[in-house]
Short mmCIF file of C-alpha atoms and ligand atoms in Angstrom, two decimals:
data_model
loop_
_atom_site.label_atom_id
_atom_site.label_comp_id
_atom_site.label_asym_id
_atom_site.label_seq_id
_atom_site.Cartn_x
_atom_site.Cartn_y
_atom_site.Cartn_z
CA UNK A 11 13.47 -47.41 -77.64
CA UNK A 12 14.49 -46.46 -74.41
CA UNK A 13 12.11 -46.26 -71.87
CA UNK A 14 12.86 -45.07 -68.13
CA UNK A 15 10.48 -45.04 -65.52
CA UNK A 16 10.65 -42.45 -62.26
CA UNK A 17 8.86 -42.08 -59.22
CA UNK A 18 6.84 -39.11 -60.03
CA UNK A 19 6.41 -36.02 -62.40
CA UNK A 20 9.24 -33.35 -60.67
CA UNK A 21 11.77 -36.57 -61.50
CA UNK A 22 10.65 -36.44 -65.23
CA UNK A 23 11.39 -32.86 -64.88
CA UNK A 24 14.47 -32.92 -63.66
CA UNK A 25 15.78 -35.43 -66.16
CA UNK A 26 14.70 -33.74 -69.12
CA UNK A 27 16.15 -30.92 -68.24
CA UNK A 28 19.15 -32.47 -67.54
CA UNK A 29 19.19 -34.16 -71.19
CA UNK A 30 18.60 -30.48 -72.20
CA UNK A 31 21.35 -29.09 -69.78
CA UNK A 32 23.70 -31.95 -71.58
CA UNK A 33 23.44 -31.05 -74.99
CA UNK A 34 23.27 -27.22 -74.12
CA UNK A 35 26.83 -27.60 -72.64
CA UNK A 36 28.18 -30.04 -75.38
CA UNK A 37 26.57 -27.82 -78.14
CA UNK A 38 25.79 -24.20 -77.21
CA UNK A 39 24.12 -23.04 -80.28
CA UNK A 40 21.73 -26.41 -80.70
CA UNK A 41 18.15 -26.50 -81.89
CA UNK A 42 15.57 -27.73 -79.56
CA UNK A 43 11.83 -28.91 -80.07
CA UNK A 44 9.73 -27.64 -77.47
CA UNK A 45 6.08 -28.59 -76.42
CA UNK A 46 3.70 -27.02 -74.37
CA UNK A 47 1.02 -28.66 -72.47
CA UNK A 48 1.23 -29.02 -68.20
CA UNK A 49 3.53 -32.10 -68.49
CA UNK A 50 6.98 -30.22 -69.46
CA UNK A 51 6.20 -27.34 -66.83
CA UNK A 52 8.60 -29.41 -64.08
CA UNK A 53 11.18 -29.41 -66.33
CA UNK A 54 10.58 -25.69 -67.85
CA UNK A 55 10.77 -25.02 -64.01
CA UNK A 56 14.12 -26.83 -63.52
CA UNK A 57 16.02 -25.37 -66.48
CA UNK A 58 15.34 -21.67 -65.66
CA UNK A 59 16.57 -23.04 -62.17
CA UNK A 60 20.05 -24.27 -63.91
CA UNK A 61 19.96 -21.03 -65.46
CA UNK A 62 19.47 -19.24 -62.85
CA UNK A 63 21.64 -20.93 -59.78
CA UNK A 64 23.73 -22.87 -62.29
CA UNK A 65 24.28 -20.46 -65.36
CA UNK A 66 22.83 -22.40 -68.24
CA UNK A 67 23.59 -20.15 -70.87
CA UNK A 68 20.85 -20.03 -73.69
CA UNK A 69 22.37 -17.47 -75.41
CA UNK A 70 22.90 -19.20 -78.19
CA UNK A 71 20.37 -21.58 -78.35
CA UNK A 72 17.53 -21.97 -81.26
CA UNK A 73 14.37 -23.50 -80.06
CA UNK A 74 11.14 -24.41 -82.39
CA UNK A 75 8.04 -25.30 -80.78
CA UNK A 76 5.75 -28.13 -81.83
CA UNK A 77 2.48 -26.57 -82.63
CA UNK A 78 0.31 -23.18 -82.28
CA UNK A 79 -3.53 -22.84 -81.88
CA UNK A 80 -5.12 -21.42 -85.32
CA UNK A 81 -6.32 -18.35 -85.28
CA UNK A 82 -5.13 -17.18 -82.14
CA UNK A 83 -3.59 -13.91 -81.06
CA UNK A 84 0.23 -14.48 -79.74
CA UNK A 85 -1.04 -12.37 -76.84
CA UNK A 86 -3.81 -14.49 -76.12
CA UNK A 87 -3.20 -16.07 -72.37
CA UNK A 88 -4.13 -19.50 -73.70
CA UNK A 89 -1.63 -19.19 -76.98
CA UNK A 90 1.36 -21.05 -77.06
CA UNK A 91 3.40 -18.38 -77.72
CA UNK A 92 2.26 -16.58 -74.35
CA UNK A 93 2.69 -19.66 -72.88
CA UNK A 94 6.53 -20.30 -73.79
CA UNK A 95 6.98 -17.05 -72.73
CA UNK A 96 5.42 -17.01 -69.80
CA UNK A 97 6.80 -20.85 -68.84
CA UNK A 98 10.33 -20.23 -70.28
CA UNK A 99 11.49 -18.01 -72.39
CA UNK A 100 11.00 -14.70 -70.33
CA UNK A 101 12.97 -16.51 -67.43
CA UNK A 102 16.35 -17.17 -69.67
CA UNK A 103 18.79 -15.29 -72.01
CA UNK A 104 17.56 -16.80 -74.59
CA UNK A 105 17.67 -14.48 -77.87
CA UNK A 106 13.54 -14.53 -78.60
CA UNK A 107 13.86 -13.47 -82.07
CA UNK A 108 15.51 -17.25 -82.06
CA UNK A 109 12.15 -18.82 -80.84
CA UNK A 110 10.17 -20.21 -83.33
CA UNK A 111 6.38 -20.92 -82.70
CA UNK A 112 3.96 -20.86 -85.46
CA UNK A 113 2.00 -17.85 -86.13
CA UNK A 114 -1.28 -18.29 -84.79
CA UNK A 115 -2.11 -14.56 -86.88
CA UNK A 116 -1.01 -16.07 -89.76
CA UNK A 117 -2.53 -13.97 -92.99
CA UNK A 118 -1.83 -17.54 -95.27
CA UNK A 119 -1.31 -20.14 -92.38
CA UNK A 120 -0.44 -22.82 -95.69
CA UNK A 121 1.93 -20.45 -97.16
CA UNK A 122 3.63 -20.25 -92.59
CA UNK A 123 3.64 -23.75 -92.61
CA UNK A 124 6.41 -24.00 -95.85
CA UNK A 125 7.79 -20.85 -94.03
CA UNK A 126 8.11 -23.10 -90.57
CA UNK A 127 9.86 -26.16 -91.75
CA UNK A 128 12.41 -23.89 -93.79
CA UNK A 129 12.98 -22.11 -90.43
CA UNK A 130 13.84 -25.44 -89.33
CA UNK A 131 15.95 -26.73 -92.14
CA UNK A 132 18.09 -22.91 -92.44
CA UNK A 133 18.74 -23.84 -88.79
CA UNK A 134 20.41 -27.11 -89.13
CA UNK A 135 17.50 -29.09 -88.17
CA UNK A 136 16.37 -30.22 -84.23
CA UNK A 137 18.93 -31.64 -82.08
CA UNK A 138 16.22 -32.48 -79.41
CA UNK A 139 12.71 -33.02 -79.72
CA UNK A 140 10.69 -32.96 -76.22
CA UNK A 141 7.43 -34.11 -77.00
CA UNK A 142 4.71 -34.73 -74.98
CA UNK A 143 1.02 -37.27 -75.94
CA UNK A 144 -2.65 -36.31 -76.06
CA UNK A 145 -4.91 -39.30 -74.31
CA UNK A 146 -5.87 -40.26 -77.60
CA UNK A 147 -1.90 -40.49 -78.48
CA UNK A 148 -1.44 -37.59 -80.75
CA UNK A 149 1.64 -35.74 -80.63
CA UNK A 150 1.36 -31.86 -80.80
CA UNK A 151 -1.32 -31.55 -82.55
CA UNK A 152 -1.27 -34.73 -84.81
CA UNK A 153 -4.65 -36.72 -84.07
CA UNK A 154 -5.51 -40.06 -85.20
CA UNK A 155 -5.44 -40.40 -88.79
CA UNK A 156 -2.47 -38.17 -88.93
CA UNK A 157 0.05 -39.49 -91.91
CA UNK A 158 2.69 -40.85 -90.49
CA UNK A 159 4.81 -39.10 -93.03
CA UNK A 160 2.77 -35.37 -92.60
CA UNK A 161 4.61 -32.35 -92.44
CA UNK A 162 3.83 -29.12 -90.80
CA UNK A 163 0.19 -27.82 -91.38
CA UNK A 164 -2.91 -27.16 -90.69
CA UNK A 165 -5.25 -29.46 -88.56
CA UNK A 166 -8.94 -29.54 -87.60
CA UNK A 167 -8.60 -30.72 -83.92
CA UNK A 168 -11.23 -33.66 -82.76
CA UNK A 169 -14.00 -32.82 -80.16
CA UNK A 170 -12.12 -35.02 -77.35
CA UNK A 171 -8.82 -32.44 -78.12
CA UNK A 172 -11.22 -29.30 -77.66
CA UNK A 173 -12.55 -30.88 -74.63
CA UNK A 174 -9.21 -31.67 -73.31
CA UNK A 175 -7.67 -28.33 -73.58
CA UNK A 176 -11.26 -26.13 -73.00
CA UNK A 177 -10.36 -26.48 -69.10
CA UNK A 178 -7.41 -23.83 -69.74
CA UNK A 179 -10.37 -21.11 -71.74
CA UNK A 180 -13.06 -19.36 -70.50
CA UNK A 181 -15.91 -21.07 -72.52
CA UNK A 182 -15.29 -24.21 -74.68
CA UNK A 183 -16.98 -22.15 -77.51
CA UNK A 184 -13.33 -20.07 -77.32
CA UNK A 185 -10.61 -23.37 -77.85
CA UNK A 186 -9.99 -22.36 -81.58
CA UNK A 187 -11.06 -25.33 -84.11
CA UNK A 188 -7.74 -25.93 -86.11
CA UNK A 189 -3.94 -25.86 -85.09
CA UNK A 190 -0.88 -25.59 -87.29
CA UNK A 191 1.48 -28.60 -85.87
CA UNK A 192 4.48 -30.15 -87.16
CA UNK A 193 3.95 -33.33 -89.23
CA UNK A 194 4.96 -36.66 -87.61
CA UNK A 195 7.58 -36.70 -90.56
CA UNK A 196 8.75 -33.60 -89.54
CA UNK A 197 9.28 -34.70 -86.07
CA UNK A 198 10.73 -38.13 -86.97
CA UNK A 199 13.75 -36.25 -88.43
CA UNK A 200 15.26 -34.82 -85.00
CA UNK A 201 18.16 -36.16 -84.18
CA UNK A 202 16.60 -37.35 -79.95
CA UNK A 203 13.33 -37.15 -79.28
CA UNK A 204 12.32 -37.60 -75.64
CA UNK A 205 8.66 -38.43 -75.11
CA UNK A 206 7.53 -36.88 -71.54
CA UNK A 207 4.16 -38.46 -69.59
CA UNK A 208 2.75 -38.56 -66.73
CA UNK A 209 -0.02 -39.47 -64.50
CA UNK A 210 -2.48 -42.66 -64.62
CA UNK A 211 -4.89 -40.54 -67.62
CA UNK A 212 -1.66 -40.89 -70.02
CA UNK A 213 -1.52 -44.67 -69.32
CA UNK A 214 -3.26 -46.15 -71.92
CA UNK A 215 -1.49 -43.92 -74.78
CA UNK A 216 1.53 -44.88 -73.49
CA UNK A 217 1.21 -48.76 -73.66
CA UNK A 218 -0.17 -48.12 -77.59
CA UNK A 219 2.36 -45.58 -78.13
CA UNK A 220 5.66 -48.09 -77.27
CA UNK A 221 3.72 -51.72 -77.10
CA UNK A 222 1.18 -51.26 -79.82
CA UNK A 223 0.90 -51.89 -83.78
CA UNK A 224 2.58 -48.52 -85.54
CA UNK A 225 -0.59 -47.23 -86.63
CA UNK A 226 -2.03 -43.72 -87.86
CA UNK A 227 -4.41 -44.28 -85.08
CA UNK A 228 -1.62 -43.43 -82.47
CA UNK A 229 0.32 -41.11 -83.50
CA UNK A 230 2.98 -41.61 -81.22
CA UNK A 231 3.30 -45.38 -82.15
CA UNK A 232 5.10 -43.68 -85.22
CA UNK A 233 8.13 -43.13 -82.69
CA UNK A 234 8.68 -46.59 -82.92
CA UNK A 235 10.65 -45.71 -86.34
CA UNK A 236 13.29 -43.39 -84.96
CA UNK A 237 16.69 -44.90 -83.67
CA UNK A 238 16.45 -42.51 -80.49
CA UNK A 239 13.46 -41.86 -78.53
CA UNK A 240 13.36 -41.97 -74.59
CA UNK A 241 10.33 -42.51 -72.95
CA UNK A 242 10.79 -40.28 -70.04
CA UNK A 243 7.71 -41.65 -67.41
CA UNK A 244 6.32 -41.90 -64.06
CA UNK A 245 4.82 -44.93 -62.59
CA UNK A 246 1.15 -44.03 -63.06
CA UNK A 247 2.08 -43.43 -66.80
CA UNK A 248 3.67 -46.34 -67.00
CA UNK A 249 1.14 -48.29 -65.12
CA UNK A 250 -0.32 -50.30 -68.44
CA UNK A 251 2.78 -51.30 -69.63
CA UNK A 252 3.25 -55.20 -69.94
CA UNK A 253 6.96 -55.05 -70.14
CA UNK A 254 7.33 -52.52 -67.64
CA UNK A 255 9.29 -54.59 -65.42
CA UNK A 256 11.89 -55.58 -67.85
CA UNK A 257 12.48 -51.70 -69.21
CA UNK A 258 13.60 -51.00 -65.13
CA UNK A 259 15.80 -53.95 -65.48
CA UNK A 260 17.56 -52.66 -68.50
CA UNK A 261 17.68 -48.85 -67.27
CA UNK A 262 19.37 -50.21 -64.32
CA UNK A 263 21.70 -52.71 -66.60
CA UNK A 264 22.54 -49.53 -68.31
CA UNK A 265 23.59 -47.46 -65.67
CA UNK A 266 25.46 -50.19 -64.49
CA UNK A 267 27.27 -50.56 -67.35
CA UNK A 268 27.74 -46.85 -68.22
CA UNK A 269 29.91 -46.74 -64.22
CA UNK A 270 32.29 -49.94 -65.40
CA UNK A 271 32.90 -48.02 -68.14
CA UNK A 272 33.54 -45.03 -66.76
CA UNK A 273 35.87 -47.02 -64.32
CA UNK A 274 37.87 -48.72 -67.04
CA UNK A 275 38.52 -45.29 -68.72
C1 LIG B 105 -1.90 -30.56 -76.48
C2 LIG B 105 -0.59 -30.27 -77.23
C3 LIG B 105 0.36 -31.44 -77.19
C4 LIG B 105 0.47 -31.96 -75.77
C5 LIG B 105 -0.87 -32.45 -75.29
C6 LIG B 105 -0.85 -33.00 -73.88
O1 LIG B 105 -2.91 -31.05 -77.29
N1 LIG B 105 -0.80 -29.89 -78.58
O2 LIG B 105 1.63 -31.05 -77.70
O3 LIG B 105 1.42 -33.00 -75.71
O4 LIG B 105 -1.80 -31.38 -75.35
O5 LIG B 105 -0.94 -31.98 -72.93
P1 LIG B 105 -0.73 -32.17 -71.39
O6 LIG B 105 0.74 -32.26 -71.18
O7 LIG B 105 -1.31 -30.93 -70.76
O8 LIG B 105 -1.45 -33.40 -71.00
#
């Protein structure tokens, strides 16, 4: 695992977006695996900037997001969909009939999940996985418990999830009770996955995510399986981490190394 530590949460930003900006210019029709949540938003912010100032052409681009509230109207302000839209997508050139968020209107939300992941498969599969983690480590809307092997369905989401997200509705009685999320076997097959965190709260998922027992219990431990994850994380999220001092030393041995490289070439 790779983990690199920044100053704050616009420097996350920026770097995931330029991992995005990378394979978007290598690769212009990839697949990528969005998130919501307020931790991408710097780096949702920074890639309709490199569209915009920089021509980032999205064109061509697929993108599937992680999860969807169930049932929730797409138009909903607090929906995912509305949220991509309103975050992202309506800032790019992005085709939208080639963004992919489960249906939170759903008539058989079992029969959308099989739907979902044969979206995914038809398109190739993900390229690029951004992912963010709940405070009690889930990842989208996997909680504790999750299979590690799950694929996409339908999840009853724990009290301290509703509580978490009921600051963004009007009345906690409104943050719908279930979700239909990718499985953490689903996610495991991307090709990258780059884990995005910030602030102090995030700290103590963090050190069980990368320095804890893979366990159901995290969800995110589970990354410790696939062959390329970055941790993408600011100080305060990174603020629990015992080995924190030697994963600077090795970003920095790795940068290093990438320039003799690129001076030998
Ligand atoms: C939600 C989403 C997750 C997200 C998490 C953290 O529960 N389903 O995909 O990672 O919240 O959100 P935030 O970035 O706002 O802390």
């Amino acid at each position: 695992m790779e983990v690199i530590i920044v100053e704050d949460e616009e420097q996350v930003g920026k770097l995931a977006a330029q991992e995005i900006a990378r394979l978007i210019r290598r690769k212009p029709n990839c697949v990528l695996g969005l998130a919501t949540g307020s931790t991408p938003i710097p780096c949702y912010k920074e890639l309709i900037r490199l569209h915009q100032k920089e021509g980032l052409d999205f064109s061509r681009v697929t993108t599937f997001n992680l999860d969807e509230y169930y049932p929730i109207d797409p138009r909903h302000e607090q929906s995912y969909r509305y949220f991509m839209n309103v975050n992202l997508f309506d800032h790019l050139n992005i085709d939208k009939a080639r963004t992919f968020v489960p249906d939170g209107m759903a008539p058989d939300p079992y029969d959308h999940c099989k739907w979902y992941e044969e979206q995914i498969k038809l398109a190739g599969g993900i390229d690029l996985q951004i992912l963010g983690i709940g405070h009690n480590g889930h990842i989208a809307f996997n909680e504790p418990g999750s299979s590690l092997a799950s694929r996409t369905r339908v999840k009853t989401l724990t009290e301290e999830t509703i509580r978490a997200n009921s600051r963004f509705f009007e009345r906690p009685e409104d943050v719908p009770r279930y979700a239909i999320t990718m499985g953490i076997g689903t996610i495991l097959e991307a090709r990258k996955i780059v884990l995005l965190a910030t602030g102090a709260g995030k700290a103590e998922a963090i050190r069980r995510s990368i320095e804890g027992p893979v366990t159901s219990m995290c969800p995110a431990s589970a990354l410790q399986l696939h062959p390329r994850v970055t941790y993408l994380i600011d100080e305060a999220a990174a603020s629990r981490l015992e080995q924190k001092e030697y994963y600077k030393y090795v970003y920095q041995m790795a940068e290093q190394l990438k320039k003799k490289i690129l001076a030998i070439v």
